[in-house]
């Protein structure tokens, strides 16, 4: 026996001729492997128009007539465009729209039974689309027959939201449908009372109809064809970055739809909850995708993470002793209990106001009563309107409330504070109440949290020169189960590229020059306003303007990692400001590579201080470039030539004068001094420059050109040292609150005299290391070691947060 598949097409899947053609293809494909039964909604927008028609007052017939003829034309035009028209279907559509007109102008029914009158009007939408789609299918070689379910789905007389009489409905549907030898195109959304008055099952009720049909026919599979890729982590109209959920259980989908996930009607599962029917939510414009698969038996797995936004609500507070009076009033008037979607209230203590949250539509109806009660009690309740709830669902809440804390933290960092937090014990969701625009921002942020592997870190990389580009390569190659990186943006001084899905080394050659113009304030605004929740700004620029951006970033909860030495060496008050901002917002500022490239100098010093040690002296060689230069001099290379090769090899700063002037080493010692608690300015340092006075004011090119004039001077100076068994090193010393930096003549066989390559060597004397210093030695320059040091800082931040 062939399998039975129920295919439900929502109004959005039938919105125009091209969508309807697509739906025809879907039915044809199914008919090759199973027996299809089709359930249809009204064409997109038609139910809304019918509701609007039912609200046109009786006297306004011109307006009503206009709407009636538009509705008729919309359907007949579609039929013509689809070409599958038969005279019979035209006749039927015309008869239906005559019936609509007759009902609309039936003043007796309108006043005597307004609910029945309105539901009869609404039923035309589904009935017209069933006739239309059956006719199109028949014309495309799939003989089909429309089935109007008011004859088979029996309900009580709760018009607008009718309740099914299950057994009778199941039998009538089974009898009517099983015997058909054509493809049934069944109306969604409608039923009828025992007096044969048409009823409707509630907005979006066609999904429910599909569930009823699946139950009656004991179907194998039910497909809900709609306009999104499946059940997503959020409504994409509110959260564009929402992602598809691959698998859900019946329990999951019931929970989501009961709390506002409009993609499927909450009652859809009811009729089939005990059956092994699989449900698939699919996109009729992306039929190659498998959408979301929902099964009773799916273990509710990690895929259950989603959010819904519901509202609007009104919030008000009354003094606690009056809480009971107001809750009784609301219970009486709404017939609902506190805790339902209609209203909820909570009391914190006798001394704090009781808080009520009511659906805005309910509040409007009860406003007079509430105000009256408030008057009688002599109070003026504090009222805020236009609030929305963001309800977050995740399986993680089964184990602990950690997700609640993490989400609240990330919202606080962005300055978003919910008016109310509601956590239902033992449930997999909690809800937060916000004003409308904040609700939207919160929803986007929470979605980011839900979809990102929680350990993902977003990075903005400013500067893609030697260090920046190497770092990007290291990030590309980085592979870990615990952490993942996503470079959301990068820039050089002229162009900026953004991509939420991640940028890579390849984008440097291939796209950066097409990026927008680099505009620092705009970059900061975007990072601060963006919905990333764990962002690190890496400054690999060496630009003063960029180094001045850190306080704003840190204040917004964005971490900063900087190989650039500038920020820590501006005025002391700026150094202090950076630490203040970071500690106030819990953000991190890391700069290990400011001293000794990848060597763990700053972290070692801080570890010593944290463990109660006190530093008495820091001295040694902190310039890899200088070590390289003096090594080359020892080998007989002229000074000027050595400078050029250091530059070529990427050891020297972009402008080699920053090295030769001693400025680079000065910045390192200044930073170290401040790290150990000295309050000191750049001018307090004594620094010997290797730049001859005559060349001081030249531009970079002329400077390099004239440098050979000083080769002889350096040769002589080195020879003089050598004659005493010594050599030259550029050293620095911080002791007794003073810093002195310059060229020193040292024994050739001392540890500093023997430094090779680009090595740095720092001696740390402290209370604990008072006799023999703690020595840190190793390569202290070069793009590889520096980039690796920056990556290390990034990793430390991901571990801390
Ligand atoms: P149809 O006409 O197919 O029944 P609906 O408009 O009733 O379409 O439902 C689909 C819409 O549901 C989507 O366009 C989307 O805006 C909304 N929606 C709300 N929440 C979700 C969610 N979690 N996943 C997918 N779609 C959702
Ligand atoms: N046409 C109805 C509505 O718009 C039912 C449905 O689409 O499921 O609510
Ligand atoms: Mg729907």
Short mmCIF file of N, CA and C in Angstrom, two decimals, residues 202-280:
data_model
loop_
_atom_site.label_atom_id
_atom_site.label_comp_id
_atom_site.label_asym_id
_atom_site.label_seq_id
_atom_site.Cartn_x
_atom_site.Cartn_y
_atom_site.Cartn_z
N UNK A 202 -9.33 29.44 14.32
CA UNK A 202 -8.31 30.35 14.87
C UNK A 202 -7.29 30.67 13.79
N UNK A 203 -6.68 31.86 13.90
CA UNK A 203 -5.70 32.28 12.91
C UNK A 203 -4.61 31.23 12.74
N UNK A 204 -4.20 31.03 11.52
CA UNK A 204 -3.21 30.00 11.16
C UNK A 204 -3.72 28.58 11.35
N UNK A 205 -5.05 28.46 11.42
CA UNK A 205 -5.65 27.17 11.75
C UNK A 205 -5.49 26.09 10.69
N UNK A 206 -5.01 26.43 9.48
CA UNK A 206 -4.86 25.39 8.45
C UNK A 206 -3.85 24.33 8.85
N UNK A 207 -2.85 24.73 9.63
CA UNK A 207 -1.88 23.73 10.11
C UNK A 207 -2.63 22.70 10.95
N UNK A 208 -3.53 23.18 11.78
CA UNK A 208 -4.31 22.30 12.64
C UNK A 208 -5.16 21.35 11.78
N UNK A 209 -5.78 21.91 10.73
CA UNK A 209 -6.56 21.06 9.83
C UNK A 209 -5.68 19.93 9.29
N UNK A 210 -4.45 20.29 8.91
CA UNK A 210 -3.55 19.28 8.34
C UNK A 210 -3.28 18.18 9.38
N UNK A 211 -3.15 18.57 10.65
CA UNK A 211 -2.98 17.59 11.72
C UNK A 211 -4.20 16.68 11.83
N UNK A 212 -5.38 17.27 11.72
CA UNK A 212 -6.62 16.48 11.81
C UNK A 212 -6.71 15.47 10.67
N UNK A 213 -6.33 15.92 9.47
CA UNK A 213 -6.39 15.03 8.30
C UNK A 213 -5.36 13.90 8.47
N UNK A 214 -4.17 14.27 8.93
CA UNK A 214 -3.12 13.27 9.12
C UNK A 214 -3.58 12.19 10.10
N UNK A 215 -4.28 12.63 11.12
CA UNK A 215 -4.80 11.68 12.11
C UNK A 215 -5.89 10.80 11.47
N UNK A 216 -6.84 11.43 10.79
CA UNK A 216 -7.98 10.67 10.24
C UNK A 216 -7.51 9.63 9.23
N UNK A 217 -6.47 9.94 8.47
CA UNK A 217 -6.01 9.02 7.43
C UNK A 217 -4.85 8.16 7.90
N UNK A 218 -4.47 8.33 9.16
CA UNK A 218 -3.30 7.64 9.70
C UNK A 218 -2.11 7.79 8.73
N UNK A 219 -1.85 9.03 8.41
CA UNK A 219 -0.82 9.32 7.39
C UNK A 219 0.58 8.96 7.90
N UNK A 220 1.50 8.84 6.94
CA UNK A 220 2.88 8.55 7.32
C UNK A 220 3.68 9.83 7.56
N UNK A 221 3.28 10.89 6.84
CA UNK A 221 4.15 12.05 6.82
C UNK A 221 3.31 13.30 6.55
N UNK A 222 3.68 14.38 7.24
CA UNK A 222 2.96 15.64 7.03
C UNK A 222 3.98 16.73 6.70
N UNK A 223 3.74 17.42 5.57
CA UNK A 223 4.66 18.51 5.20
C UNK A 223 3.95 19.85 5.28
N UNK A 224 4.57 20.78 5.99
CA UNK A 224 4.03 22.14 6.09
C UNK A 224 4.89 23.00 5.17
N UNK A 225 4.33 23.40 4.04
CA UNK A 225 5.10 24.22 3.09
C UNK A 225 4.82 25.69 3.34
N UNK A 226 5.89 26.43 3.59
CA UNK A 226 5.70 27.83 3.95
C UNK A 226 6.77 28.71 3.29
N UNK A 227 7.01 29.90 3.84
CA UNK A 227 7.93 30.82 3.16
C UNK A 227 9.26 30.98 3.86
N UNK A 228 9.55 30.10 4.83
CA UNK A 228 10.85 30.14 5.50
C UNK A 228 11.46 28.74 5.45
N UNK A 229 12.75 28.67 5.77
CA UNK A 229 13.48 27.41 5.60
C UNK A 229 13.10 26.32 6.58
N UNK A 230 12.17 26.56 7.45
CA UNK A 230 11.77 25.58 8.44
C UNK A 230 11.47 26.30 9.73
N UNK A 231 11.55 25.57 10.83
CA UNK A 231 11.44 26.26 12.12
C UNK A 231 12.81 26.83 12.40
N UNK A 232 12.84 28.12 12.67
CA UNK A 232 14.12 28.80 12.85
C UNK A 232 14.33 29.15 14.32
N UNK A 233 15.52 29.64 14.61
CA UNK A 233 15.80 30.03 16.00
C UNK A 233 15.02 31.27 16.40
N UNK A 234 14.42 31.96 15.42
CA UNK A 234 13.59 33.12 15.73
C UNK A 234 12.83 33.49 14.46
N UNK A 235 11.85 34.35 14.61
CA UNK A 235 11.13 34.83 13.43
C UNK A 235 12.09 35.70 12.61
N UNK A 236 12.40 35.30 11.37
CA UNK A 236 13.39 36.06 10.60
C UNK A 236 12.93 37.49 10.29
N UNK A 237 11.63 37.76 10.47
CA UNK A 237 11.19 39.15 10.24
C UNK A 237 11.71 40.05 11.36
N UNK A 238 11.99 39.46 12.51
CA UNK A 238 12.51 40.25 13.64
C UNK A 238 14.02 40.05 13.76
N UNK A 239 14.46 38.82 13.48
CA UNK A 239 15.88 38.48 13.64
C UNK A 239 16.39 37.93 12.31
N UNK A 240 16.92 38.80 11.45
CA UNK A 240 17.33 38.32 10.12
C UNK A 240 18.38 37.21 10.18
N UNK A 241 19.17 37.15 11.24
CA UNK A 241 20.23 36.13 11.30
C UNK A 241 19.75 34.80 11.87
N UNK A 242 18.42 34.64 12.04
CA UNK A 242 17.90 33.39 12.62
C UNK A 242 18.35 32.19 11.78
N UNK A 243 18.59 31.07 12.43
CA UNK A 243 19.07 29.88 11.72
C UNK A 243 18.05 28.77 11.79
N UNK A 244 18.16 27.89 10.82
CA UNK A 244 17.23 26.77 10.77
C UNK A 244 17.55 25.71 11.83
N UNK A 245 16.49 25.10 12.38
CA UNK A 245 16.69 24.00 13.33
C UNK A 245 16.43 22.70 12.57
N UNK A 246 17.37 21.80 12.64
CA UNK A 246 17.24 20.59 11.80
C UNK A 246 16.21 19.59 12.33
N UNK A 247 16.29 19.32 13.63
CA UNK A 247 15.41 18.32 14.23
C UNK A 247 14.72 18.88 15.45
N UNK A 248 13.47 18.52 15.62
CA UNK A 248 12.76 18.87 16.86
C UNK A 248 11.87 17.70 17.26
N UNK A 249 11.51 17.66 18.52
CA UNK A 249 10.56 16.65 18.97
C UNK A 249 9.16 17.28 19.01
N UNK A 250 8.13 16.47 19.14
CA UNK A 250 6.77 17.01 19.26
C UNK A 250 6.69 17.96 20.45
N UNK A 251 7.36 17.55 21.53
CA UNK A 251 7.32 18.37 22.74
C UNK A 251 7.95 19.75 22.48
N UNK A 252 9.08 19.72 21.77
CA UNK A 252 9.77 20.99 21.46
C UNK A 252 8.85 21.93 20.68
N UNK A 253 8.28 21.40 19.61
CA UNK A 253 7.52 22.29 18.72
C UNK A 253 6.26 22.78 19.43
N UNK A 254 5.67 21.90 20.27
CA UNK A 254 4.47 22.34 20.99
C UNK A 254 4.82 23.49 21.92
N UNK A 255 5.95 23.36 22.60
CA UNK A 255 6.36 24.41 23.53
C UNK A 255 6.62 25.73 22.79
N UNK A 256 7.33 25.61 21.66
CA UNK A 256 7.64 26.82 20.90
C UNK A 256 6.39 27.49 20.35
N UNK A 257 5.52 26.69 19.73
CA UNK A 257 4.37 27.31 19.09
C UNK A 257 3.38 27.82 20.13
N UNK A 258 3.31 27.14 21.28
CA UNK A 258 2.41 27.63 22.33
C UNK A 258 2.87 28.99 22.84
N UNK A 259 4.15 29.29 22.67
CA UNK A 259 4.65 30.58 23.15
C UNK A 259 5.00 31.51 22.01
N UNK A 260 4.29 31.38 20.91
CA UNK A 260 4.36 32.44 19.91
C UNK A 260 5.16 32.19 18.66
N UNK A 261 5.73 30.98 18.44
CA UNK A 261 6.42 30.73 17.16
C UNK A 261 5.35 30.48 16.11
N UNK A 262 5.09 31.50 15.32
CA UNK A 262 3.92 31.50 14.45
C UNK A 262 4.04 30.50 13.30
N UNK A 263 5.22 29.96 13.10
CA UNK A 263 5.44 29.13 11.92
C UNK A 263 4.51 27.92 11.87
N UNK A 264 4.03 27.46 12.98
CA UNK A 264 3.11 26.33 12.97
C UNK A 264 2.10 26.52 14.11
N UNK A 265 0.82 26.20 13.81
CA UNK A 265 -0.23 26.44 14.81
C UNK A 265 -0.04 25.51 16.00
N UNK A 266 -0.20 26.03 17.23
CA UNK A 266 0.08 25.20 18.41
C UNK A 266 -0.74 23.91 18.47
N UNK A 267 -1.93 23.91 17.86
CA UNK A 267 -2.74 22.69 17.99
C UNK A 267 -2.40 21.62 16.96
N UNK A 268 -1.52 21.95 16.02
CA UNK A 268 -1.24 21.00 14.92
C UNK A 268 -0.90 19.61 15.44
N UNK A 269 -0.13 19.57 16.50
CA UNK A 269 0.35 18.29 17.01
C UNK A 269 -0.75 17.53 17.77
N UNK A 270 -1.72 18.27 18.32
CA UNK A 270 -2.72 17.60 19.18
C UNK A 270 -3.27 16.31 18.62
N UNK A 271 -3.83 16.35 17.39
CA UNK A 271 -4.50 15.12 16.93
C UNK A 271 -3.53 13.96 16.70
N UNK A 272 -2.24 14.25 16.52
CA UNK A 272 -1.32 13.17 16.13
C UNK A 272 -0.27 12.89 17.19
N UNK A 273 -0.45 13.46 18.37
CA UNK A 273 0.66 13.38 19.34
C UNK A 273 1.02 11.96 19.74
N UNK A 274 0.03 11.03 19.61
CA UNK A 274 0.35 9.65 19.96
C UNK A 274 0.82 8.85 18.74
N UNK A 275 0.83 9.48 17.59
CA UNK A 275 1.14 8.72 16.37
C UNK A 275 2.59 8.93 15.92
N UNK A 276 3.07 7.94 15.17
CA UNK A 276 4.44 8.07 14.65
C UNK A 276 4.44 8.73 13.28
N UNK A 277 3.88 9.89 13.21
CA UNK A 277 3.86 10.62 11.94
C UNK A 277 5.02 11.62 11.97
N UNK A 278 5.79 11.67 10.88
CA UNK A 278 6.85 12.68 10.87
C UNK A 278 6.31 13.96 10.25
N UNK A 279 6.78 15.07 10.76
CA UNK A 279 6.35 16.38 10.22
C UNK A 279 7.58 17.09 9.69
N UNK A 280 7.41 17.68 8.54
CA UNK A 280 8.54 18.43 7.97
C UNK A 280 8.06 19.84 7.61
#
